[in-house]
mmCIF file of C-alpha atoms in Angstrom:
data_model
loop_
_atom_site.group_PDB
_atom_site.id
_atom_site.type_symbol
_atom_site.label_atom_id
_atom_site.label_comp_id
_atom_site.label_asym_id
_atom_site.label_seq_id
_atom_site.Cartn_x
_atom_site.Cartn_y
_atom_site.Cartn_z
ATOM 1 C CA UNK Z 153 122.511 -66.955 103.577
ATOM 2 C CA UNK Z 154 124.662 -63.885 103.538
ATOM 3 C CA UNK Z 155 128.351 -63.795 102.751
ATOM 4 C CA UNK Z 156 130.816 -61.073 103.782
ATOM 5 C CA UNK Z 157 134.587 -61.039 103.666
ATOM 6 C CA UNK Z 158 136.283 -57.833 104.707
ATOM 7 C CA UNK Z 159 140.068 -57.607 104.292
ATOM 8 C CA UNK Z 160 142.086 -55.092 106.259
ATOM 9 C CA UNK Z 161 145.212 -53.834 104.541
ATOM 10 C CA UNK Z 162 147.997 -56.383 104.553
ATOM 11 C CA UNK Z 163 150.641 -53.680 104.732
ATOM 12 C CA UNK Z 164 149.482 -53.037 108.291
ATOM 13 C CA UNK Z 165 148.478 -49.444 107.609
ATOM 14 C CA UNK Z 166 148.100 -47.234 110.658
ATOM 15 C CA UNK Z 167 145.233 -45.194 109.227
ATOM 16 C CA UNK Z 168 141.689 -46.046 108.275
ATOM 17 C CA UNK Z 169 138.774 -47.853 109.794
ATOM 18 C CA UNK Z 170 136.413 -50.722 109.005
ATOM 19 C CA UNK Z 171 132.858 -49.917 110.112
ATOM 20 C CA UNK Z 172 130.142 -52.514 109.675
ATOM 21 C CA UNK Z 173 126.537 -52.843 110.843
ATOM 22 C CA UNK Z 174 124.384 -55.872 110.130
ATOM 23 C CA UNK Z 175 120.814 -55.911 111.356
ATOM 24 C CA UNK Z 176 117.889 -58.280 111.122
ATOM 25 C CA UNK Z 177 115.243 -56.424 113.142
ATOM 26 C CA UNK Z 178 114.156 -58.339 116.198
ATOM 27 C CA UNK Z 179 116.619 -61.162 115.561
ATOM 28 C CA UNK Z 180 120.173 -59.902 115.139
ATOM 29 C CA UNK Z 181 122.192 -56.723 115.530
ATOM 30 C CA UNK Z 182 125.912 -56.714 115.001
ATOM 31 C CA UNK Z 183 128.162 -53.683 114.872
ATOM 32 C CA UNK Z 184 131.907 -53.473 114.440
ATOM 33 C CA UNK Z 185 134.427 -50.682 114.208
ATOM 34 C CA UNK Z 186 138.052 -51.661 113.761
ATOM 35 C CA UNK Z 187 140.613 -48.894 113.565
ATOM 36 C CA UNK Z 188 143.934 -49.550 111.848
ATOM 37 C CA UNK Z 189 145.777 -47.957 114.782
ATOM 38 C CA UNK Z 190 144.091 -50.180 117.428
ATOM 39 C CA UNK Z 191 147.063 -52.502 117.837
ATOM 40 C CA UNK Z 192 145.668 -54.112 120.967
ATOM 41 C CA UNK Z 193 142.554 -55.339 119.130
ATOM 42 C CA UNK Z 194 144.378 -56.182 115.900
ATOM 43 C CA UNK Z 195 147.214 -58.162 117.477
ATOM 44 C CA UNK Z 196 145.828 -59.590 120.719
ATOM 45 C CA UNK Z 197 144.972 -63.312 120.823
ATOM 46 C CA UNK Z 198 141.525 -62.279 122.118
ATOM 47 C CA UNK Z 199 141.186 -59.880 119.158
ATOM 48 C CA UNK Z 200 142.231 -60.627 115.593
ATOM 49 C CA UNK Z 201 145.513 -62.276 116.614
ATOM 50 C CA UNK Z 202 147.511 -60.458 113.966
ATOM 51 C CA UNK Z 203 145.295 -61.653 111.128
ATOM 52 C CA UNK Z 204 144.026 -59.118 108.632
ATOM 53 C CA UNK Z 205 141.288 -61.019 106.782
ATOM 54 C CA UNK Z 206 137.973 -61.807 108.402
ATOM 55 C CA UNK Z 207 134.780 -63.209 107.013
ATOM 56 C CA UNK Z 208 131.280 -64.230 108.036
ATOM 57 C CA UNK Z 209 128.580 -66.436 106.581
ATOM 58 C CA UNK Z 210 125.017 -66.409 107.918
ATOM 59 C CA UNK Z 211 122.205 -68.900 107.443
ATOM 60 C CA UNK Z 212 119.037 -67.022 108.388
ATOM 61 C CA UNK Z 213 115.732 -68.870 108.793
ATOM 62 C CA UNK Z 214 112.187 -67.525 108.872
ATOM 63 C CA UNK Z 215 111.211 -70.010 111.573
ATOM 64 C CA UNK Z 216 113.330 -71.271 114.465
ATOM 65 C CA UNK Z 217 115.471 -74.324 113.836
ATOM 66 C CA UNK Z 218 115.024 -77.214 116.219
ATOM 67 C CA UNK Z 219 117.981 -78.092 118.433
ATOM 68 C CA UNK Z 220 118.517 -81.285 116.424
ATOM 69 C CA UNK Z 221 118.490 -79.370 113.117
ATOM 70 C CA UNK Z 222 120.864 -76.671 114.418
ATOM 71 C CA UNK Z 223 123.251 -79.318 115.716
ATOM 72 C CA UNK Z 224 123.137 -81.229 112.415
ATOM 73 C CA UNK Z 225 123.806 -78.096 110.344
ATOM 74 C CA UNK Z 226 126.605 -76.973 112.665
ATOM 75 C CA UNK Z 227 128.214 -80.403 112.483
ATOM 76 C CA UNK Z 228 127.930 -80.460 108.676
ATOM 77 C CA UNK Z 229 129.786 -77.133 108.546
ATOM 78 C CA UNK Z 230 132.469 -78.323 110.992
ATOM 79 C CA UNK Z 231 133.073 -81.458 108.943
ATOM 80 C CA UNK Z 232 133.322 -79.424 105.724
ATOM 81 C CA UNK Z 233 135.895 -76.993 107.087
ATOM 82 C CA UNK Z 234 139.552 -77.599 106.311
ATOM 83 C CA UNK Z 235 141.824 -78.833 109.076
ATOM 84 C CA UNK Z 236 143.732 -76.169 110.930
ATOM 85 C CA UNK Z 237 146.863 -75.304 108.972
ATOM 86 C CA UNK Z 238 149.558 -73.335 110.813
ATOM 87 C CA UNK Z 239 150.994 -72.175 107.474
ATOM 88 C CA UNK Z 240 147.815 -70.335 106.393
ATOM 89 C CA UNK Z 241 146.631 -69.463 109.918
ATOM 90 C CA UNK Z 242 142.983 -69.882 108.957
ATOM 91 C CA UNK Z 243 140.601 -70.267 111.881
ATOM 92 C CA UNK Z 244 136.885 -70.824 111.262
ATOM 93 C CA UNK Z 245 134.113 -71.608 113.727
ATOM 94 C CA UNK Z 246 130.332 -72.049 113.629
ATOM 95 C CA UNK Z 247 127.747 -71.048 116.217
ATOM 96 C CA UNK Z 248 123.984 -70.594 116.599
ATOM 97 C CA UNK Z 249 123.492 -67.410 118.620
ATOM 98 C CA UNK Z 250 119.768 -67.416 117.902
ATOM 99 C CA UNK Z 251 117.333 -70.233 116.991
ATOM 100 C CA UNK Z 252 116.810 -68.571 113.593
ATOM 101 C CA UNK Z 253 120.449 -67.911 112.792
ATOM 102 C CA UNK Z 254 123.599 -69.950 112.192
ATOM 103 C CA UNK Z 255 126.834 -67.942 111.902
ATOM 104 C CA UNK Z 256 130.180 -69.086 110.496
ATOM 105 C CA UNK Z 257 133.118 -66.769 111.218
ATOM 106 C CA UNK Z 258 136.730 -66.898 110.192
ATOM 107 C CA UNK Z 259 140.084 -65.159 110.495
ATOM 108 C CA UNK Z 260 143.159 -65.588 108.309
ATOM 109 C CA UNK Z 261 146.323 -63.863 107.161
ATOM 110 C CA UNK Z 262 145.003 -63.621 103.587
ATOM 111 C CA UNK Z 263 141.576 -63.477 101.976
ATOM 112 C CA UNK Z 264 141.983 -66.451 99.595
ATOM 113 C CA UNK Z 265 142.311 -69.299 102.137
ATOM 114 C CA UNK Z 266 139.544 -67.806 104.249
ATOM 115 C CA UNK Z 267 137.277 -67.447 101.246
ATOM 116 C CA UNK Z 268 137.955 -71.095 100.364
ATOM 117 C CA UNK Z 269 136.966 -72.209 103.867
ATOM 118 C CA UNK Z 270 133.771 -70.146 103.819
ATOM 119 C CA UNK Z 271 132.928 -71.517 100.373
ATOM 120 C CA UNK Z 272 133.211 -75.037 101.778
ATOM 121 C CA UNK Z 273 130.896 -74.054 104.650
ATOM 122 C CA UNK Z 274 128.446 -72.531 102.145
ATOM 123 C CA UNK Z 275 128.433 -75.739 100.091
ATOM 124 C CA UNK Z 276 127.802 -77.868 103.192
ATOM 125 C CA UNK Z 277 124.890 -75.665 104.249
ATOM 126 C CA UNK Z 278 123.385 -75.737 100.776
ATOM 127 C CA UNK Z 279 123.454 -79.542 100.733
ATOM 128 C CA UNK Z 280 122.378 -80.126 104.343
ATOM 129 C CA UNK Z 281 119.917 -77.250 104.812
ATOM 130 C CA UNK Z 282 118.088 -77.485 101.490
ATOM 131 C CA UNK Z 283 119.177 -80.796 99.956
ATOM 132 C CA UNK Z 284 120.454 -78.922 96.898
ATOM 133 C CA UNK Z 285 123.651 -79.399 94.922
ATOM 134 C CA UNK Z 286 126.386 -76.865 95.616
ATOM 135 C CA UNK Z 287 127.887 -75.745 92.328
ATOM 136 C CA UNK Z 288 130.137 -72.746 92.877
ATOM 137 C CA UNK Z 289 128.466 -69.500 91.784
ATOM 138 C CA UNK Z 290 130.140 -67.917 88.767
ATOM 139 C CA UNK Z 291 130.904 -64.760 90.745
ATOM 140 C CA UNK Z 292 133.444 -66.734 92.803
ATOM 141 C CA UNK Z 293 135.548 -67.161 89.686
ATOM 142 C CA UNK Z 294 135.890 -63.433 88.996
#
C-alpha cells in the first residue's frame, strides 16, 4: 500500500504547481500537473470542485485479485469510509482500475478530515486484505 496526501495552499495562491508522477512499470502510470492559476481545473465540479486537499491510497498486489476479492476489498473500504458530511466537504471513492491495483482517492477542504478518511480506508484494507490488526502507525501522531 502506498499513501500520498498532497495539500495545495489554502490561501488560494495564484502561483506554484503540484507535479506528481507515480509509476509501476507495466501496471500503472499516473501523472498530474496542477497549476495554482488553473481556476477552471481547481474550481470546476469536474475538477477539484474548489477543494485544496487531495489524497490517494493504493493497494498493489503481485498477482491479480479475483473479481470476488476486488469486490470484497472495495466494499470493505466503502463501509469504513465516513458518511458524506457537507460541513467538511470530504469526498472519497474506491476503484480497481487494474486487477492488481485498488485505488482510494479523496478530496477535501482541509488535510485533516481527508487524512482521517484515508486512515480508515487503510485500516479496513489491512484487516480485510491481510487479516491483520490495524493499529495506527506512530508516524500518524506526529
